[in-house]
Amino acid sequence: MKHKLLPFTLISIFLFMLIKPNETFSGASEGLLLWYQIILPTLFPFMIITNLLVRTNTIFSFTKWLSPILCPFFAASPNGTFAILTGFLCGYPMGAKVTADLVKSGKISNNEGAYLLSFCNNTSPMFVMNYVILKTLKHEDLLFPSLIILLASPILCSFLFRLYYLKKKQFSSHFIPSSAHPYFHFQLLDQTIMNSFEVITKVGGYIILFSVLITLLKELPCTSSLWRICILPSLEITNGIPLLLATNLPFSFSYICVMALVSFGGFCSIAQTKCMLDGTDLSILSYTIEKLITAMVTSLLAFFYIHFII
């Protein structure tokens, strides 16, 4: 059945693109602009620097100041705190990339990498503030509460996920810090830049692909509430949030749905995360389930806030 479904799906998309060339062009243009104007300048410099921090062992100097606070709270190793910091501050898919880099370089175990991935690959706070709250929802009063909810939900879920990954033992890093750090040289910088270019190009490809897909699917004559509220917006959050708000649902319900979608990240971010995990044994299926659980917790927190606190 699967062997028949894939060719049918691909051929259908190809024919739909031929029938709807203007929509295809529009979706690709929107995806390219999103990547070029926002994703590239935001993530690319961080990819270079974080890669250098990992490959030169400089992360030990960076994390030794944070580990006394973050290690006991998150039950992570000192090196794992670096993934936590970047995952909460830099946005998709930096948490996944740093976690994968730490696993591949042997600085954290595969089990700790899976645990960190379960909660530290999140939407950038800058994206939440600028795009979600101020530009799209246009409710400045929701700025601080929304950030708290989106930070609190993965942190709360980390206590749940560690019951599975921790197994009654603290994580210990395989990396033994040494005063002798690898020398910086331009060949290392060249390799880091090329690696970062490859990664950011893959991210751009997924963004363009999902932007085209969501633009084409909007043309289908489907009026199902499940399609308009759940399936279509969940493909990609930048396009998905306006779609949710265009359904003319009560604002309280729309807000809960938007917060859940931002927490989940959309299937485009799932695809981006998958390409970050290449070369590791980290499971994208487990990650997807964990993001759905986090989205559920986020929706509950948003429901409680919008109905009982405001």
Short mmCIF file of C-alpha atoms in Angstrom, two decimals:
data_model
loop_
_atom_site.label_atom_id
_atom_site.label_comp_id
_atom_site.label_asym_id
_atom_site.label_seq_id
_atom_site.Cartn_x
_atom_site.Cartn_y
_atom_site.Cartn_z
CA MET A 1 0.00 0.00 0.00
CA LYS A 2 2.82 2.43 0.93
CA HIS A 3 4.62 1.71 -2.36
CA LYS A 4 1.49 2.74 -4.27
CA LEU A 5 0.66 5.77 -2.11
CA LEU A 6 4.02 7.56 -2.49
CA PRO A 7 4.06 7.64 -6.34
CA PHE A 8 0.41 8.71 -6.38
CA THR A 9 1.11 11.55 -3.91
CA LEU A 10 4.18 12.82 -5.75
CA ILE A 11 2.49 12.70 -9.17
CA SER A 12 -0.57 14.48 -7.75
CA ILE A 13 1.59 17.28 -6.33
CA PHE A 14 3.50 17.57 -9.60
CA LEU A 15 0.28 17.86 -11.64
CA PHE A 16 -1.19 20.31 -9.15
CA MET A 17 1.92 22.49 -9.52
CA LEU A 18 1.48 22.45 -13.30
CA ILE A 19 -2.19 23.39 -13.00
CA LYS A 20 -1.49 26.15 -10.44
CA PRO A 21 1.78 27.79 -11.62
CA ASN A 22 0.96 31.19 -10.08
CA GLU A 23 0.26 29.69 -6.66
CA THR A 24 3.42 27.58 -6.90
CA PHE A 25 5.48 30.66 -7.74
CA SER A 26 3.84 32.64 -4.94
CA GLY A 27 4.49 29.93 -2.35
CA ALA A 28 8.10 29.48 -3.44
CA SER A 29 8.67 33.25 -3.37
CA GLU A 30 7.24 33.55 0.14
CA GLY A 31 9.36 30.66 1.37
CA LEU A 32 12.51 32.05 -0.25
CA LEU A 33 11.93 35.52 1.21
CA LEU A 34 11.29 34.04 4.65
CA TRP A 35 14.55 32.11 4.44
CA TYR A 36 16.60 34.98 2.96
CA GLN A 37 15.26 37.83 5.11
CA ILE A 38 14.74 36.08 8.46
CA ILE A 39 16.19 32.57 8.74
CA LEU A 40 19.56 33.12 7.02
CA PRO A 41 20.66 36.27 8.91
CA THR A 42 19.23 34.98 12.19
CA LEU A 43 20.57 31.43 12.29
CA PHE A 44 23.66 31.34 10.03
CA PRO A 45 26.01 33.33 12.33
CA PHE A 46 24.91 31.23 15.31
CA MET A 47 25.56 28.02 13.36
CA ILE A 48 29.14 29.06 12.66
CA ILE A 49 29.91 30.16 16.23
CA THR A 50 28.24 27.21 17.97
CA ASN A 51 30.02 24.79 15.65
CA LEU A 52 33.36 26.41 16.49
CA LEU A 53 32.57 26.31 20.21
CA VAL A 54 31.92 22.56 19.99
CA ARG A 55 34.82 21.65 17.68
CA THR A 56 37.42 23.63 19.67
CA ASN A 57 36.17 22.37 23.06
CA THR A 58 35.53 25.98 24.06
CA ILE A 59 32.06 25.02 25.27
CA PHE A 60 33.59 23.90 28.57
CA SER A 61 34.76 27.44 29.25
CA PHE A 62 31.31 28.65 28.25
CA THR A 63 29.21 26.20 30.23
CA LYS A 64 31.21 26.01 33.46
CA TRP A 65 29.50 29.24 34.60
CA LEU A 66 26.02 27.93 33.77
CA SER A 67 26.30 24.31 34.85
CA PRO A 68 26.01 24.93 38.64
CA ILE A 69 22.51 26.32 38.00
CA LEU A 70 21.26 24.44 34.94
CA CYS A 71 22.71 20.96 35.65
CA PRO A 72 20.77 20.29 38.88
CA PHE A 73 17.56 21.86 37.56
CA PHE A 74 17.48 20.01 34.23
CA ALA A 75 19.42 16.93 35.40
CA ALA A 76 21.82 17.46 32.48
CA SER A 77 25.59 17.20 32.15
CA PRO A 78 27.73 20.38 31.98
CA ASN A 79 28.09 20.09 28.21
CA GLY A 80 24.36 19.48 27.86
CA THR A 81 23.63 22.93 29.28
CA PHE A 82 25.01 24.45 26.08
CA ALA A 83 22.25 22.76 24.05
CA ILE A 84 19.63 23.93 26.56
CA LEU A 85 20.77 27.54 26.29
CA THR A 86 20.87 27.63 22.47
CA GLY A 87 17.65 25.64 22.15
CA PHE A 88 15.65 28.11 24.22
CA LEU A 89 17.24 31.31 22.89
CA CYS A 90 18.12 30.73 19.22
CA GLY A 91 15.03 28.95 17.89
CA TYR A 92 14.44 26.08 15.46
CA PRO A 93 16.46 24.10 14.57
CA MET A 94 19.47 25.30 16.60
CA GLY A 95 18.64 23.22 19.65
CA ALA A 96 18.60 20.08 17.50
CA LYS A 97 21.80 21.04 15.67
CA VAL A 98 23.80 21.72 18.83
CA THR A 99 22.47 18.55 20.45
CA ALA A 100 23.43 16.49 17.39
CA ASP A 101 26.88 18.12 17.26
CA LEU A 102 27.47 17.30 20.93
CA VAL A 103 26.42 13.68 20.39
CA LYS A 104 28.57 13.25 17.26
CA SER A 105 31.62 14.76 18.98
CA GLY A 106 31.19 12.49 22.01
CA LYS A 107 30.65 15.33 24.45
CA ILE A 108 27.29 13.93 25.60
CA SER A 109 25.81 10.44 25.37
CA ASN A 110 23.17 9.47 22.83
CA ASN A 111 20.69 8.97 25.67
CA GLU A 112 21.28 12.47 27.01
CA GLY A 113 21.01 13.83 23.46
CA ALA A 114 17.56 12.25 23.13
CA TYR A 115 16.54 13.73 26.48
CA LEU A 116 17.78 17.22 25.57
CA LEU A 117 16.13 17.04 22.16
CA SER A 118 12.78 16.31 23.84
CA PHE A 119 12.51 19.82 25.32
CA CYS A 120 15.30 22.19 24.16
CA ASN A 121 14.47 22.69 20.46
CA ASN A 122 11.91 25.49 20.55
CA THR A 123 10.60 28.56 18.74
CA SER A 124 12.81 31.62 19.06
CA PRO A 125 11.60 34.19 21.63
CA MET A 126 12.29 36.94 19.06
CA PHE A 127 9.99 35.20 16.55
CA VAL A 128 7.30 34.86 19.22
CA MET A 129 7.53 38.51 20.23
CA ASN A 130 7.85 40.12 16.82
CA TYR A 131 5.87 37.89 14.48
CA VAL A 132 3.39 35.95 16.61
CA ILE A 133 2.31 38.50 19.21
CA LEU A 134 2.98 41.97 17.79
CA LYS A 135 2.56 41.43 14.04
CA THR A 136 -0.02 38.64 13.83
CA LEU A 137 -2.06 38.57 17.03
CA LYS A 138 -1.54 42.32 17.57
CA HIS A 139 -2.01 42.04 21.33
CA GLU A 140 0.94 43.62 23.12
CA ASP A 141 -0.64 42.76 26.47
CA LEU A 142 -0.15 39.05 25.66
CA LEU A 143 3.59 39.43 25.06
CA PHE A 144 4.93 38.54 28.50
CA PRO A 145 2.30 35.86 29.37
CA SER A 146 2.82 34.12 26.00
CA LEU A 147 6.59 33.98 26.48
CA ILE A 148 6.13 32.56 29.97
CA ILE A 149 3.72 29.89 28.70
CA LEU A 150 6.01 28.88 25.81
CA LEU A 151 9.02 28.67 28.12
CA ALA A 152 7.18 26.94 30.94
CA SER A 153 5.64 24.13 28.87
CA PRO A 154 8.91 22.51 27.65
CA ILE A 155 10.47 23.01 31.08
CA LEU A 156 7.51 21.25 32.73
CA CYS A 157 7.66 18.50 30.12
CA SER A 158 11.38 18.00 30.80
CA PHE A 159 10.42 16.69 34.26
CA LEU A 160 8.14 14.15 32.57
CA PHE A 161 10.59 13.11 29.86
CA ARG A 162 13.49 12.65 32.25
CA LEU A 163 11.57 9.88 33.99
CA TYR A 164 12.10 7.85 30.82
CA TYR A 165 15.59 9.01 29.86
CA LEU A 166 17.22 9.57 33.24
CA LYS A 167 16.47 6.14 34.70
CA LYS A 168 17.40 7.20 38.25
CA LYS A 169 20.94 8.26 37.30
CA GLN A 170 22.41 11.65 36.55
CA PHE A 171 23.81 12.08 33.07
CA SER A 172 27.58 12.24 32.93
CA SER A 173 29.49 13.75 30.06
CA HIS A 174 31.96 11.62 28.10
CA PHE A 175 34.01 14.75 27.53
CA ILE A 176 36.86 15.27 29.98
CA PRO A 177 37.79 18.96 29.87
CA SER A 178 41.42 19.75 29.37
CA SER A 179 43.43 22.94 29.49
CA ALA A 180 44.82 22.03 26.07
CA HIS A 181 42.24 23.19 23.56
CA PRO A 182 42.61 22.55 19.82
CA TYR A 183 44.28 25.46 18.06
CA PHE A 184 42.08 27.68 15.95
CA HIS A 185 43.07 27.62 12.28
CA PHE A 186 41.45 28.87 9.11
CA GLN A 187 40.94 25.38 7.70
CA LEU A 188 38.71 24.66 10.69
CA LEU A 189 36.86 27.92 10.06
CA ASP A 190 36.43 27.03 6.36
CA GLN A 191 35.03 23.61 7.28
CA THR A 192 32.67 25.18 9.80
CA ILE A 193 31.39 27.76 7.30
CA MET A 194 30.81 25.14 4.62
CA ASN A 195 29.03 22.86 7.09
CA SER A 196 26.83 25.76 8.21
CA PHE A 197 26.06 26.67 4.57
CA GLU A 198 25.00 23.09 3.89
CA VAL A 199 22.74 23.03 6.92
CA ILE A 200 21.14 26.44 6.31
CA THR A 201 20.55 25.52 2.65
CA LYS A 202 18.71 22.37 3.71
CA VAL A 203 16.60 24.44 6.08
CA GLY A 204 15.79 26.84 3.24
CA GLY A 205 14.80 23.96 0.97
CA TYR A 206 12.32 22.64 3.52
CA ILE A 207 10.85 26.10 4.11
CA ILE A 208 10.33 26.67 0.37
CA LEU A 209 8.88 23.19 -0.12
CA PHE A 210 6.37 23.55 2.72
CA SER A 211 5.45 27.08 1.66
CA VAL A 212 4.60 25.80 -1.82
CA LEU A 213 2.71 22.85 -0.37
CA ILE A 214 0.60 24.95 1.98
CA THR A 215 -0.17 27.47 -0.81
CA LEU A 216 -1.36 24.70 -3.11
CA LEU A 217 -3.39 22.93 -0.43
CA LYS A 218 -5.24 26.17 0.35
CA GLU A 219 -6.70 25.92 -3.17
CA LEU A 220 -8.44 22.62 -2.42
CA PRO A 221 -12.22 22.93 -1.94
CA CYS A 222 -12.13 21.48 1.57
CA THR A 223 -14.22 23.15 4.27
CA SER A 224 -13.69 20.63 7.06
CA SER A 225 -12.91 22.21 10.44
CA LEU A 226 -10.22 19.58 11.05
CA TRP A 227 -8.58 20.56 7.75
CA ARG A 228 -8.74 24.33 8.32
CA ILE A 229 -7.86 24.38 12.03
CA CYS A 230 -5.50 21.43 12.52
CA ILE A 231 -4.03 19.91 9.37
CA LEU A 232 -3.31 22.89 7.12
CA PRO A 233 -1.89 25.29 9.75
CA SER A 234 0.27 22.53 11.26
CA LEU A 235 2.38 22.25 8.11
CA GLU A 236 4.33 25.49 8.67
CA ILE A 237 3.85 28.02 11.46
CA THR A 238 4.60 31.25 9.56
CA ASN A 239 1.76 30.56 7.13
CA GLY A 240 -0.25 28.49 9.61
CA ILE A 241 -0.83 31.21 12.19
CA PRO A 242 -2.60 33.61 9.74
CA LEU A 243 -4.67 30.65 8.53
CA LEU A 244 -5.84 29.98 12.09
CA LEU A 245 -6.76 33.61 12.63
CA ALA A 246 -8.64 33.73 9.31
CA THR A 247 -11.11 31.08 10.49
CA ASN A 248 -13.09 33.74 12.43
CA LEU A 249 -13.15 31.61 15.55
CA PRO A 250 -13.48 33.28 18.98
CA PHE A 251 -10.17 34.94 19.88
CA SER A 252 -9.75 32.87 23.03
CA PHE A 253 -9.91 29.64 21.02
CA SER A 254 -7.67 31.03 18.26
CA TYR A 255 -5.08 32.09 20.85
CA ILE A 256 -4.98 28.61 22.37
CA CYS A 257 -4.55 27.04 18.90
CA VAL A 258 -1.81 29.52 17.95
CA MET A 259 0.12 28.85 21.15
CA ALA A 260 -0.13 25.09 20.63
CA LEU A 261 1.08 25.46 17.04
CA VAL A 262 4.01 27.66 18.05
CA SER A 263 4.97 25.13 20.71
CA PHE A 264 4.74 22.23 18.25
CA GLY A 265 6.62 24.12 15.53
CA GLY A 266 4.83 22.60 12.57
CA PHE A 267 5.86 19.70 10.35
CA CYS A 268 8.27 21.98 8.50
CA SER A 269 10.31 22.35 11.70
CA ILE A 270 10.08 18.58 12.19
CA ALA A 271 11.65 18.12 8.74
CA GLN A 272 14.33 20.72 9.54
CA THR A 273 15.09 18.94 12.80
CA LYS A 274 15.38 15.61 10.99
CA CYS A 275 18.10 16.98 8.71
CA MET A 276 19.99 18.24 11.79
CA LEU A 277 20.01 14.72 13.25
CA ASP A 278 21.78 13.10 10.29
CA GLY A 279 24.76 11.09 11.51
CA THR A 280 23.20 10.32 14.91
CA ASP A 281 20.86 7.67 16.28
CA LEU A 282 18.43 10.26 17.66
CA SER A 283 14.84 9.37 16.79
CA ILE A 284 12.69 11.88 14.92
CA LEU A 285 9.56 9.85 15.78
CA SER A 286 10.21 10.16 19.52
CA TYR A 287 10.93 13.86 19.06
CA THR A 288 7.64 14.38 17.18
CA ILE A 289 5.63 12.63 19.90
CA GLU A 290 7.37 14.71 22.58
CA LYS A 291 6.61 17.94 20.70
CA LEU A 292 2.93 16.95 20.47
CA ILE A 293 2.88 16.34 24.23
CA THR A 294 4.51 19.74 24.79
CA ALA A 295 1.93 21.38 22.51
CA MET A 296 -0.84 19.78 24.56
CA VAL A 297 0.65 21.14 27.79
CA THR A 298 1.01 24.57 26.14
CA SER A 299 -2.65 24.58 25.10
CA LEU A 300 -3.71 23.72 28.65
CA LEU A 301 -1.60 26.55 30.08
CA ALA A 302 -2.97 28.96 27.45
CA PHE A 303 -6.54 27.83 28.22
CA PHE A 304 -6.02 28.36 31.93
CA TYR A 305 -4.54 31.84 31.34
CA ILE A 306 -7.10 33.08 28.83
CA HIS A 307 -10.12 31.86 30.83
CA PHE A 308 -9.11 32.19 34.48
CA ILE A 309 -6.41 34.87 34.73
CA ILE A 310 -7.35 37.58 32.24
#
